[in-house]
PDB file of C-alpha atoms in Angstrom:
ATOM      1  CA  UNK A   1      12.381  -8.296  -5.370  1.00 82.00           C
ATOM      2  CA  UNK A   2      11.783  -6.877  -1.755  1.00 87.00           C
ATOM      3  CA  UNK A   3      11.816  -3.343  -3.007  1.00 90.00           C
ATOM      4  CA  UNK A   4       9.161  -4.254  -6.076  1.00 88.00           C
ATOM      5  CA  UNK A   5       7.008  -5.959  -3.568  1.00 89.00           C
ATOM      6  CA  UNK A   6       6.566  -2.788  -1.013  1.00 92.00           C
ATOM      7  CA  UNK A   7       6.336  -0.927  -3.907  1.00 93.00           C
ATOM      8  CA  UNK A   8       3.479  -2.268  -5.236  1.00 91.00           C
ATOM      9  CA  UNK A   9       2.248  -2.950  -1.662  1.00 92.00           C
ATOM     10  CA  UNK A  10       2.258   0.685  -1.010  1.00 94.00           C
ATOM     11  CA  UNK A  11       1.032   1.389  -4.577  1.00 93.00           C
ATOM     12  CA  UNK A  12      -2.307  -0.593  -3.781  1.00 93.00           C
ATOM     13  CA  UNK A  13      -2.808   0.756  -0.235  1.00 93.00           C
ATOM     14  CA  UNK A  14      -2.635   4.352  -1.622  1.00 92.00           C
ATOM     15  CA  UNK A  15      -5.037   3.414  -4.757  1.00 93.00           C
ATOM     16  CA  UNK A  16      -7.413   2.100  -1.878  1.00 94.00           C
ATOM     17  CA  UNK A  17      -6.936   5.806  -0.364  1.00 92.00           C
ATOM     18  CA  UNK A  18      -5.513   4.268   2.683  1.00 92.00           C
ATOM     19  CA  UNK A  19      -3.154   6.359   4.615  1.00 91.00           C
ATOM     20  CA  UNK A  20       0.251   4.960   6.085  1.00 92.00           C
ATOM     21  CA  UNK A  21       1.665   6.775   9.307  1.00 92.00           C
ATOM     22  CA  UNK A  22       4.799   4.681  10.000  1.00 92.00           C
ATOM     23  CA  UNK A  23       6.434   1.495   8.151  1.00 93.00           C
ATOM     24  CA  UNK A  24       8.801  -1.131  10.100  1.00 93.00           C
ATOM     25  CA  UNK A  25      11.223  -3.025   7.947  1.00 91.00           C
ATOM     26  CA  UNK A  26      14.308  -4.729   8.282  1.00 89.00           C
ATOM     27  CA  UNK A  27      17.690  -2.833   7.128  1.00 87.00           C
ATOM     28  CA  UNK A  28      17.549  -3.106   3.698  1.00 88.00           C
ATOM     29  CA  UNK A  29      19.412  -0.378   2.128  1.00 89.00           C
ATOM     30  CA  UNK A  30      17.348  -0.206  -1.267  1.00 91.00           C
ATOM     31  CA  UNK A  31      14.487  -0.093   1.054  1.00 92.00           C
ATOM     32  CA  UNK A  32      15.638   2.543   3.103  1.00 91.00           C
ATOM     33  CA  UNK A  33      16.835   5.051   0.249  1.00 92.00           C
ATOM     34  CA  UNK A  34      13.317   3.781  -1.506  1.00 93.00           C
ATOM     35  CA  UNK A  35      11.406   5.281   1.198  1.00 93.00           C
ATOM     36  CA  UNK A  36      12.886   8.364   1.696  1.00 92.00           C
ATOM     37  CA  UNK A  37      12.778   9.489  -1.755  1.00 93.00           C
ATOM     38  CA  UNK A  38       9.378   8.093  -2.529  1.00 92.00           C
ATOM     39  CA  UNK A  39       7.632   8.232   0.549  1.00 92.00           C
ATOM     40  CA  UNK A  40       9.396  11.169   2.519  1.00 92.00           C
ATOM     41  CA  UNK A  41       5.983  11.649   4.311  1.00 93.00           C
ATOM     42  CA  UNK A  42       5.873   8.396   5.891  1.00 93.00           C
ATOM     43  CA  UNK A  43       8.120   7.402   9.324  1.00 92.00           C
ATOM     44  CA  UNK A  44      10.359   4.337   8.455  1.00 93.00           C
ATOM     45  CA  UNK A  45      11.708   2.582  11.516  1.00 93.00           C
ATOM     46  CA  UNK A  46      13.634  -0.625  11.783  1.00 94.00           C
ATOM     47  CA  UNK A  47      12.715  -3.717  13.963  1.00 93.00           C
ATOM     48  CA  UNK A  48      15.032  -4.103  16.397  1.00 93.00           C
ATOM     49  CA  UNK A  49      15.761  -7.923  16.215  1.00 91.00           C
ATOM     50  CA  UNK A  50      17.380  -7.689  12.646  1.00 91.00           C
ATOM     51  CA  UNK A  51      19.776  -4.909  13.792  1.00 93.00           C
ATOM     52  CA  UNK A  52      20.820  -6.502  17.014  1.00 93.00           C
ATOM     53  CA  UNK A  53      21.148  -9.746  15.198  1.00 91.00           C
ATOM     54  CA  UNK A  54      23.364  -7.955  13.089  1.00 92.00           C
ATOM     55  CA  UNK A  55      25.398  -6.839  15.851  1.00 94.00           C
ATOM     56  CA  UNK A  56      25.338 -10.084  17.730  1.00 93.00           C
ATOM     57  CA  UNK A  57      27.118 -11.610  14.580  1.00 92.00           C
ATOM     58  CA  UNK A  58      29.916  -8.718  14.336  1.00 94.00           C
ATOM     59  CA  UNK A  59      30.716  -9.440  18.136  1.00 93.00           C
ATOM     60  CA  UNK A  60      30.924 -13.073  18.021  1.00 91.00           C
ATOM     61  CA  UNK A  61      33.585 -12.844  15.268  1.00 92.00           C
ATOM     62  CA  UNK A  62      35.610  -9.971  17.164  1.00 92.00           C
ATOM     63  CA  UNK A  63      35.610 -12.453  19.898  1.00 91.00           C
ATOM     64  CA  UNK A  64      37.367 -14.920  17.921  1.00 90.00           C
ATOM     65  CA  UNK A  65      40.519 -12.628  17.642  1.00 87.00           C
ATOM     66  CA  UNK A  66      43.494 -12.725  20.180  1.00 84.00           C
ATOM     67  CA  UNK A  67      42.857 -11.089  23.430  1.00 86.00           C
ATOM     68  CA  UNK A  68      39.349 -10.555  22.773  1.00 88.00           C
ATOM     69  CA  UNK A  69      37.639 -13.583  24.298  1.00 89.00           C
ATOM     70  CA  UNK A  70      35.774 -11.192  26.891  1.00 90.00           C
ATOM     71  CA  UNK A  71      33.913  -9.932  24.043  1.00 90.00           C
ATOM     72  CA  UNK A  72      31.802 -12.987  24.022  1.00 89.00           C
ATOM     73  CA  UNK A  73      30.798 -13.113  27.417  1.00 89.00           C
ATOM     74  CA  UNK A  74      29.304  -9.409  27.194  1.00 91.00           C
ATOM     75  CA  UNK A  75      27.738 -10.113  23.739  1.00 91.00           C
ATOM     76  CA  UNK A  76      24.388 -10.999  25.335  1.00 89.00           C
ATOM     77  CA  UNK A  77      24.338  -7.879  27.567  1.00 90.00           C
ATOM     78  CA  UNK A  78      25.305  -5.469  24.583  1.00 93.00           C
ATOM     79  CA  UNK A  79      22.218  -6.444  22.988  1.00 92.00           C
ATOM     80  CA  UNK A  80      19.987  -6.699  25.449  1.00 91.00           C
ATOM     81  CA  UNK A  81      20.872  -3.257  25.942  1.00 92.00           C
ATOM     82  CA  UNK A  82      19.986  -2.359  22.546  1.00 93.00           C
ATOM     83  CA  UNK A  83      16.617  -3.780  23.398  1.00 93.00           C
ATOM     84  CA  UNK A  84      16.363  -1.604  26.301  1.00 92.00           C
ATOM     85  CA  UNK A  85      17.422   1.457  24.736  1.00 91.00           C
ATOM     86  CA  UNK A  86      14.539   0.961  21.927  1.00 91.00           C
ATOM     87  CA  UNK A  87      12.014   0.139  24.587  1.00 90.00           C
ATOM     88  CA  UNK A  88      12.759   2.934  27.153  1.00 89.00           C
ATOM     89  CA  UNK A  89      12.686   5.516  25.152  1.00 85.00           C
ATOM     90  CA  UNK A  90      10.685   6.745  22.189  1.00 84.00           C
ATOM     91  CA  UNK A  91      12.763   9.266  20.973  1.00 88.00           C
ATOM     92  CA  UNK A  92      15.770   8.454  18.630  1.00 88.00           C
ATOM     93  CA  UNK A  93      18.403  11.276  20.165  1.00 90.00           C
ATOM     94  CA  UNK A  94      17.901   9.759  23.509  1.00 91.00           C
ATOM     95  CA  UNK A  95      18.140   6.398  22.042  1.00 92.00           C
ATOM     96  CA  UNK A  96      21.862   6.970  20.821  1.00 92.00           C
ATOM     97  CA  UNK A  97      22.620   8.616  23.926  1.00 91.00           C
ATOM     98  CA  UNK A  98      21.748   5.756  25.990  1.00 91.00           C
ATOM     99  CA  UNK A  99      23.297   3.624  23.544  1.00 93.00           C
ATOM    100  CA  UNK A 100      26.577   5.670  23.652  1.00 90.00           C
ATOM    101  CA  UNK A 101      26.687   5.321  27.396  1.00 89.00           C
ATOM    102  CA  UNK A 102      27.045   1.219  27.084  1.00 89.00           C
ATOM    103  CA  UNK A 103      30.771   1.846  26.254  1.00 88.00           C
ATOM    104  CA  UNK A 104      31.431   3.294  29.710  1.00 87.00           C
ATOM    105  CA  UNK A 105      29.470   0.583  31.556  1.00 86.00           C
ATOM    106  CA  UNK A 106      31.789  -1.971  29.989  1.00 88.00           C
ATOM    107  CA  UNK A 107      34.929  -0.317  30.937  1.00 87.00           C
ATOM    108  CA  UNK A 108      33.470  -0.262  34.920  1.00 82.00           C
ATOM    109  CA  UNK A 109      32.626   3.335  34.622  1.00 80.00           C
ATOM    110  CA  UNK A 110      29.470   3.992  35.828  1.00 75.00           C
ATOM    111  CA  UNK A 111      28.592   7.793  36.444  1.00 73.00           C
ATOM    112  CA  UNK A 112      27.549   8.521  33.233  1.00 68.00           C
ATOM    113  CA  UNK A 113      25.277   5.410  33.052  1.00 66.00           C
ATOM    114  CA  UNK A 114      21.402   4.652  33.040  1.00 66.00           C
ATOM    115  CA  UNK A 115      19.705   2.872  35.062  1.00 59.00           C
ATOM    116  CA  UNK A 116      20.265   0.812  38.723  1.00 52.00           C
ATOM    117  CA  UNK A 117      23.856  -0.856  39.112  1.00 52.00           C
ATOM    118  CA  UNK A 118      23.517  -2.115  42.734  1.00 47.00           C
ATOM    119  CA  UNK A 119      23.992  -5.857  41.466  1.00 46.00           C
ATOM    120  CA  UNK A 120      27.512  -5.128  40.015  1.00 45.00           C
ATOM    121  CA  UNK A 121      29.407  -6.715  42.439  1.00 45.00           C
ATOM    122  CA  UNK A 122      27.566  -9.882  41.989  1.00 48.00           C
ATOM    123  CA  UNK A 123      28.876 -10.275  38.000  1.00 62.00           C
ATOM    124  CA  UNK A 124      31.331 -12.348  36.997  1.00 73.00           C
ATOM    125  CA  UNK A 125      32.432 -10.849  33.809  1.00 81.00           C
ATOM    126  CA  UNK A 126      35.690  -9.160  33.496  1.00 86.00           C
ATOM    127  CA  UNK A 127      35.728  -5.624  32.825  1.00 88.00           C
ATOM    128  CA  UNK A 128      36.963  -4.142  29.478  1.00 89.00           C
ATOM    129  CA  UNK A 129      40.354  -2.342  29.827  1.00 89.00           C
ATOM    130  CA  UNK A 130      40.152   1.158  28.215  1.00 89.00           C
ATOM    131  CA  UNK A 131      43.145   1.181  25.049  1.00 88.00           C
ATOM    132  CA  UNK A 132      43.334  -2.734  24.859  1.00 90.00           C
ATOM    133  CA  UNK A 133      42.536  -4.630  21.673  1.00 92.00           C
ATOM    134  CA  UNK A 134      38.843  -5.556  23.122  1.00 91.00           C
ATOM    135  CA  UNK A 135      37.843  -2.212  24.027  1.00 91.00           C
ATOM    136  CA  UNK A 136      38.858  -0.658  20.874  1.00 92.00           C
ATOM    137  CA  UNK A 137      37.087  -3.720  18.738  1.00 92.00           C
ATOM    138  CA  UNK A 138      33.949  -3.404  21.054  1.00 92.00           C
ATOM    139  CA  UNK A 139      34.137   0.383  20.639  1.00 92.00           C
ATOM    140  CA  UNK A 140      34.379   0.432  16.860  1.00 93.00           C
ATOM    141  CA  UNK A 141      31.533  -1.371  16.468  1.00 93.00           C
ATOM    142  CA  UNK A 142      29.154   0.537  19.045  1.00 93.00           C
ATOM    143  CA  UNK A 143      29.962   3.753  17.800  1.00 92.00           C
ATOM    144  CA  UNK A 144      29.811   3.094  14.263  1.00 93.00           C
ATOM    145  CA  UNK A 145      28.224   5.871  12.379  1.00 93.00           C
ATOM    146  CA  UNK A 146      25.976   3.418  10.501  1.00 93.00           C
ATOM    147  CA  UNK A 147      24.847   1.652  13.466  1.00 94.00           C
ATOM    148  CA  UNK A 148      24.305   4.651  15.147  1.00 94.00           C
ATOM    149  CA  UNK A 149      22.137   5.892  12.530  1.00 93.00           C
ATOM    150  CA  UNK A 150      20.088   2.814  12.866  1.00 93.00           C
ATOM    151  CA  UNK A 151      19.829   2.864  16.670  1.00 94.00           C
ATOM    152  CA  UNK A 152      18.347   6.652  15.892  1.00 93.00           C
ATOM    153  CA  UNK A 153      15.434   4.547  13.600  1.00 93.00           C
ATOM    154  CA  UNK A 154      14.739   1.468  16.154  1.00 93.00           C
ATOM    155  CA  UNK A 155      10.951   1.167  16.539  1.00 92.00           C
ATOM    156  CA  UNK A 156      10.110   1.467  20.388  1.00 88.00           C
ATOM    157  CA  UNK A 157       6.445  -0.112  20.260  1.00 84.00           C
ATOM    158  CA  UNK A 158       5.962  -2.413  17.074  1.00 86.00           C
ATOM    159  CA  UNK A 159       8.070  -5.263  15.745  1.00 87.00           C
ATOM    160  CA  UNK A 160       7.852  -7.259  12.691  1.00 88.00           C
ATOM    161  CA  UNK A 161       7.854 -10.743  14.776  1.00 87.00           C
ATOM    162  CA  UNK A 162       4.314 -11.361  13.566  1.00 88.00           C
ATOM    163  CA  UNK A 163       5.020 -10.751   9.979  1.00 87.00           C
ATOM    164  CA  UNK A 164       7.892 -13.289  10.281  1.00 88.00           C
ATOM    165  CA  UNK A 165       5.110 -15.708  11.763  1.00 90.00           C
ATOM    166  CA  UNK A 166       3.073 -15.334   8.523  1.00 93.00           C
ATOM    167  CA  UNK A 167       6.014 -16.008   6.484  1.00 92.00           C
ATOM    168  CA  UNK A 168       6.740 -19.612   8.103  1.00 93.00           C
ATOM    169  CA  UNK A 169       2.699 -20.277   7.185  1.00 95.00           C
ATOM    170  CA  UNK A 170       3.162 -18.829   3.679  1.00 95.00           C
ATOM    171  CA  UNK A 171       6.657 -21.699   3.636  1.00 95.00           C
ATOM    172  CA  UNK A 172       4.046 -24.039   4.827  1.00 94.00           C
ATOM    173  CA  UNK A 173       1.609 -23.878   2.043  1.00 95.00           C
ATOM    174  CA  UNK A 174       3.695 -22.622  -0.956  1.00 94.00           C
ATOM    175  CA  UNK A 175       7.409 -24.360  -0.193  1.00 94.00           C
ATOM    176  CA  UNK A 176      10.276 -22.215  -1.493  1.00 91.00           C
ATOM    177  CA  UNK A 177      11.842 -25.759  -2.797  1.00 92.00           C
ATOM    178  CA  UNK A 178       8.872 -26.114  -5.560  1.00 92.00           C
ATOM    179  CA  UNK A 179       8.039 -23.802  -8.307  1.00 91.00           C
ATOM    180  CA  UNK A 180       4.288 -22.647  -8.589  1.00 92.00           C
ATOM    181  CA  UNK A 181       2.456 -20.983 -11.618  1.00 90.00           C
ATOM    182  CA  UNK A 182       0.878 -17.472 -11.010  1.00 91.00           C
ATOM    183  CA  UNK A 183      -2.512 -18.863  -9.904  1.00 91.00           C
ATOM    184  CA  UNK A 184      -1.221 -21.686  -7.616  1.00 92.00           C
ATOM    185  CA  UNK A 185       0.833 -19.340  -5.812  1.00 93.00           C
ATOM    186  CA  UNK A 186      -1.998 -16.780  -5.350  1.00 92.00           C
ATOM    187  CA  UNK A 187      -4.070 -19.302  -4.014  1.00 92.00           C
ATOM    188  CA  UNK A 188      -1.898 -20.764  -1.939  1.00 95.00           C
ATOM    189  CA  UNK A 189      -1.020 -17.227  -0.218  1.00 94.00           C
ATOM    190  CA  UNK A 190      -4.796 -16.811   0.269  1.00 94.00           C
ATOM    191  CA  UNK A 191      -5.069 -20.069   2.065  1.00 95.00           C
ATOM    192  CA  UNK A 192      -2.213 -18.857   4.010  1.00 96.00           C
ATOM    193  CA  UNK A 193      -3.584 -15.476   4.892  1.00 95.00           C
ATOM    194  CA  UNK A 194      -7.082 -17.438   6.156  1.00 96.00           C
ATOM    195  CA  UNK A 195      -5.220 -20.190   8.157  1.00 96.00           C
ATOM    196  CA  UNK A 196      -3.129 -17.580  10.081  1.00 96.00           C
ATOM    197  CA  UNK A 197      -5.873 -15.006  10.319  1.00 95.00           C
ATOM    198  CA  UNK A 198      -7.904 -17.920  12.197  1.00 94.00           C
ATOM    199  CA  UNK A 199      -4.960 -18.765  14.259  1.00 93.00           C
ATOM    200  CA  UNK A 200      -3.282 -15.713  15.244  1.00 89.00           C
ATOM    201  CA  UNK A 201      -2.583 -15.123  18.880  1.00 87.00           C
ATOM    202  CA  UNK A 202      -4.107 -18.271  19.987  1.00 91.00           C
ATOM    203  CA  UNK A 203      -4.654 -18.818  23.746  1.00 91.00           C
ATOM    204  CA  UNK A 204      -2.043 -20.689  25.805  1.00 91.00           C
ATOM    205  CA  UNK A 205      -2.775 -24.272  26.286  1.00 92.00           C
ATOM    206  CA  UNK A 206      -3.576 -25.927  29.615  1.00 91.00           C
ATOM    207  CA  UNK A 207      -3.057 -29.253  31.165  1.00 89.00           C
ATOM    208  CA  UNK A 208      -5.559 -31.662  32.775  1.00 88.00           C
ATOM    209  CA  UNK A 209      -4.854 -29.537  36.049  1.00 89.00           C
ATOM    210  CA  UNK A 210      -5.441 -26.108  34.767  1.00 89.00           C
ATOM    211  CA  UNK A 211      -1.549 -25.439  34.590  1.00 90.00           C
ATOM    212  CA  UNK A 212      -0.418 -23.280  31.562  1.00 91.00           C
ATOM    213  CA  UNK A 213       1.742 -25.745  29.296  1.00 89.00           C
ATOM    214  CA  UNK A 214       5.496 -24.486  28.592  1.00 89.00           C
ATOM    215  CA  UNK A 215       7.981 -25.766  26.709  1.00 88.00           C
ATOM    216  CA  UNK A 216      11.702 -25.392  26.338  1.00 86.00           C
ATOM    217  CA  UNK A 217      14.041 -24.892  23.173  1.00 81.00           C
ATOM    218  CA  UNK A 218      17.665 -25.269  22.938  1.00 82.00           C
ATOM    219  CA  UNK A 219      18.620 -23.523  20.005  1.00 76.00           C
ATOM    220  CA  UNK A 220      21.696 -24.197  17.759  1.00 75.00           C
ATOM    221  CA  UNK A 221      22.142 -20.605  17.131  1.00 69.00           C
ATOM    222  CA  UNK A 222      21.943 -19.496  21.094  1.00 70.00           C
ATOM    223  CA  UNK A 223      24.923 -22.566  21.413  1.00 70.00           C
ATOM    224  CA  UNK A 224      21.983 -24.522  23.253  1.00 69.00           C
ATOM    225  CA  UNK A 225      21.066 -21.773  25.394  1.00 75.00           C
ATOM    226  CA  UNK A 226      17.437 -22.766  26.528  1.00 80.00           C
ATOM    227  CA  UNK A 227      14.446 -20.768  25.463  1.00 81.00           C
ATOM    228  CA  UNK A 228      10.891 -20.940  27.209  1.00 85.00           C
ATOM    229  CA  UNK A 229       7.880 -20.478  25.013  1.00 86.00           C
ATOM    230  CA  UNK A 230       4.496 -20.952  25.490  1.00 87.00           C
ATOM    231  CA  UNK A 231       2.333 -23.659  24.035  1.00 90.00           C
ATOM    232  CA  UNK A 232      -0.797 -22.367  22.038  1.00 92.00           C
ATOM    233  CA  UNK A 233      -3.981 -24.640  21.843  1.00 93.00           C
ATOM    234  CA  UNK A 234      -4.406 -26.652  18.514  1.00 93.00           C
ATOM    235  CA  UNK A 235      -4.757 -24.844  15.153  1.00 93.00           C
ATOM    236  CA  UNK A 236      -8.246 -24.832  13.708  1.00 94.00           C
ATOM    237  CA  UNK A 237      -9.638 -25.444  10.211  1.00 94.00           C
ATOM    238  CA  UNK A 238     -12.981 -24.109   9.881  1.00 93.00           C
ATOM    239  CA  UNK A 239     -12.038 -22.150   6.711  1.00 93.00           C
ATOM    240  CA  UNK A 240     -11.191 -25.251   4.783  1.00 94.00           C
ATOM    241  CA  UNK A 241     -14.565 -26.181   5.471  1.00 93.00           C
ATOM    242  CA  UNK A 242     -15.948 -22.855   4.076  1.00 92.00           C
ATOM    243  CA  UNK A 243     -13.534 -23.231   0.867  1.00 93.00           C
ATOM    244  CA  UNK A 244     -15.104 -27.317   0.228  1.00 94.00           C
ATOM    245  CA  UNK A 245     -18.594 -25.178   0.156  1.00 94.00           C
ATOM    246  CA  UNK A 246     -17.545 -22.710  -2.291  1.00 92.00           C
ATOM    247  CA  UNK A 247     -15.794 -25.075  -4.775  1.00 92.00           C
ATOM    248  CA  UNK A 248     -18.913 -27.488  -4.726  1.00 94.00           C
ATOM    249  CA  UNK A 249     -20.986 -24.732  -5.310  1.00 93.00           C
ATOM    250  CA  UNK A 250     -18.866 -23.132  -8.160  1.00 92.00           C
ATOM    251  CA  UNK A 251     -18.638 -26.465  -9.858  1.00 92.00           C
ATOM    252  CA  UNK A 252     -22.406 -26.419 -10.005  1.00 93.00           C
ATOM    253  CA  UNK A 253     -22.763 -22.871 -11.104  1.00 92.00           C
ATOM    254  CA  UNK A 254     -20.017 -22.772 -13.564  1.00 89.00           C
ATOM    255  CA  UNK A 255     -21.737 -19.300 -14.848  1.00 90.00           C
ATOM    256  CA  UNK A 256     -21.207 -17.562 -11.104  1.00 90.00           C
ATOM    257  CA  UNK A 257     -17.602 -18.413 -10.919  1.00 89.00           C
ATOM    258  CA  UNK A 258     -15.262 -15.507 -10.175  1.00 88.00           C
ATOM    259  CA  UNK A 259     -12.619 -15.002 -12.884  1.00 88.00           C
ATOM    260  CA  UNK A 260      -9.081 -15.861 -12.230  1.00 85.00           C
ATOM    261  CA  UNK A 261      -6.426 -13.206 -11.392  1.00 85.00           C
ATOM    262  CA  UNK A 262      -4.765 -11.650 -14.289  1.00 86.00           C
ATOM    263  CA  UNK A 263      -0.957 -12.481 -14.737  1.00 87.00           C
ATOM    264  CA  UNK A 264       1.345  -9.306 -14.351  1.00 83.00           C
ATOM    265  CA  UNK A 265       4.253  -9.249 -16.345  1.00 85.00           C
ATOM    266  CA  UNK A 266       7.698 -10.682 -15.422  1.00 82.00           C
ATOM    267  CA  UNK A 267      10.029  -8.098 -13.779  1.00 77.00           C
ATOM    268  CA  UNK A 268      12.631  -9.002 -16.483  1.00 83.00           C
ATOM    269  CA  UNK A 269      10.264  -8.305 -19.428  1.00 84.00           C
ATOM    270  CA  UNK A 270      10.980  -4.253 -18.556  1.00 83.00           C
ATOM    271  CA  UNK A 271      14.548  -4.927 -20.029  1.00 87.00           C
ATOM    272  CA  UNK A 272      15.801  -5.052 -23.585  1.00 85.00           C
ATOM    273  CA  UNK A 273      16.140  -8.573 -24.415  1.00 80.00           C
ATOM    274  CA  UNK A 274      19.113  -9.244 -27.350  1.00 79.00           C
ATOM    275  CA  UNK A 275      18.631 -11.238 -30.221  1.00 78.00           C
ATOM    276  CA  UNK A 276      20.088 -14.694 -30.002  1.00 75.00           C
ATOM    277  CA  UNK A 277      20.886 -14.994 -33.552  1.00 75.00           C
ATOM    278  CA  UNK A 278      23.226 -12.052 -33.410  1.00 71.00           C
ATOM    279  CA  UNK A 279      25.244 -13.139 -30.418  1.00 69.00           C
ATOM    280  CA  UNK A 280      28.794 -14.734 -32.098  1.00 66.00           C
ATOM    281  CA  UNK A 281      28.644 -18.287 -31.957  1.00 58.00           C
ATOM    282  CA  UNK A 282      32.044 -18.750 -29.851  1.00 52.00           C
ATOM    283  CA  UNK A 283      30.107 -16.697 -27.102  1.00 57.00           C
ATOM    284  CA  UNK A 284      27.671 -19.408 -26.607  1.00 53.00           C
ATOM    285  CA  UNK A 285      29.921 -22.493 -25.775  1.00 54.00           C
ATOM    286  CA  UNK A 286      32.535 -20.127 -24.041  1.00 52.00           C
ATOM    287  CA  UNK A 287      33.774 -22.171 -21.429  1.00 52.00           C
TER     288      UNK A 287
END
């Protein structure tokens, strides 16, 4: 579905004479292959959050092995280093070079490391011992060929966070637990777009004493770690009044009512369907 949706979206933009210079997605293998074969002229990059999230899960799994508990102490630092490599260098080769230098840093060898290390003596983490089981597991993860290829394609300037926010708005107006008709989901998507565009990048709310409002979240995924977030001003719904005026107008002027969108064929319609009468009887009731 993701590949088909991307294909239709790119075709729609192409039909409307829009040129795409860069596309940022997650690490979907089918999309990566599709972009390299069908749109080689578009620069395809990855969102760093998705790559860091996958690496974090592997590090947490490795920390559960015997003699590898020290890996858990460095999990957050390793993922933060990936963000730093992405933000500090727009060149793919430089990102990989800085990422590989992490292994020397974890083993307390800072001769080839980047950045300032004057505060290392204040850290309480245990260094990895070269040749140990923990060091080998972390090295296998950091120097993995697929991960190095992904680090090379990480986006330095743009991310998919706003798109994820839009998806949360879509889930509000069109919950995945409910089924809608094509026209129903089409209308709900339009409402989600209007709501998102009207309330995108809302300013931060302030108290009566003009102090900026902040709120602390304790995420289960971060094992109770506190995350500060700004509190935006309440959302507005001006688009709802405009929709009501349009609805009343089209009810009183049915001749000017716009046509409903034509429902496209389903994805399964492109395949050949067997005749149910030709299927052997025993296969229908096979347990």
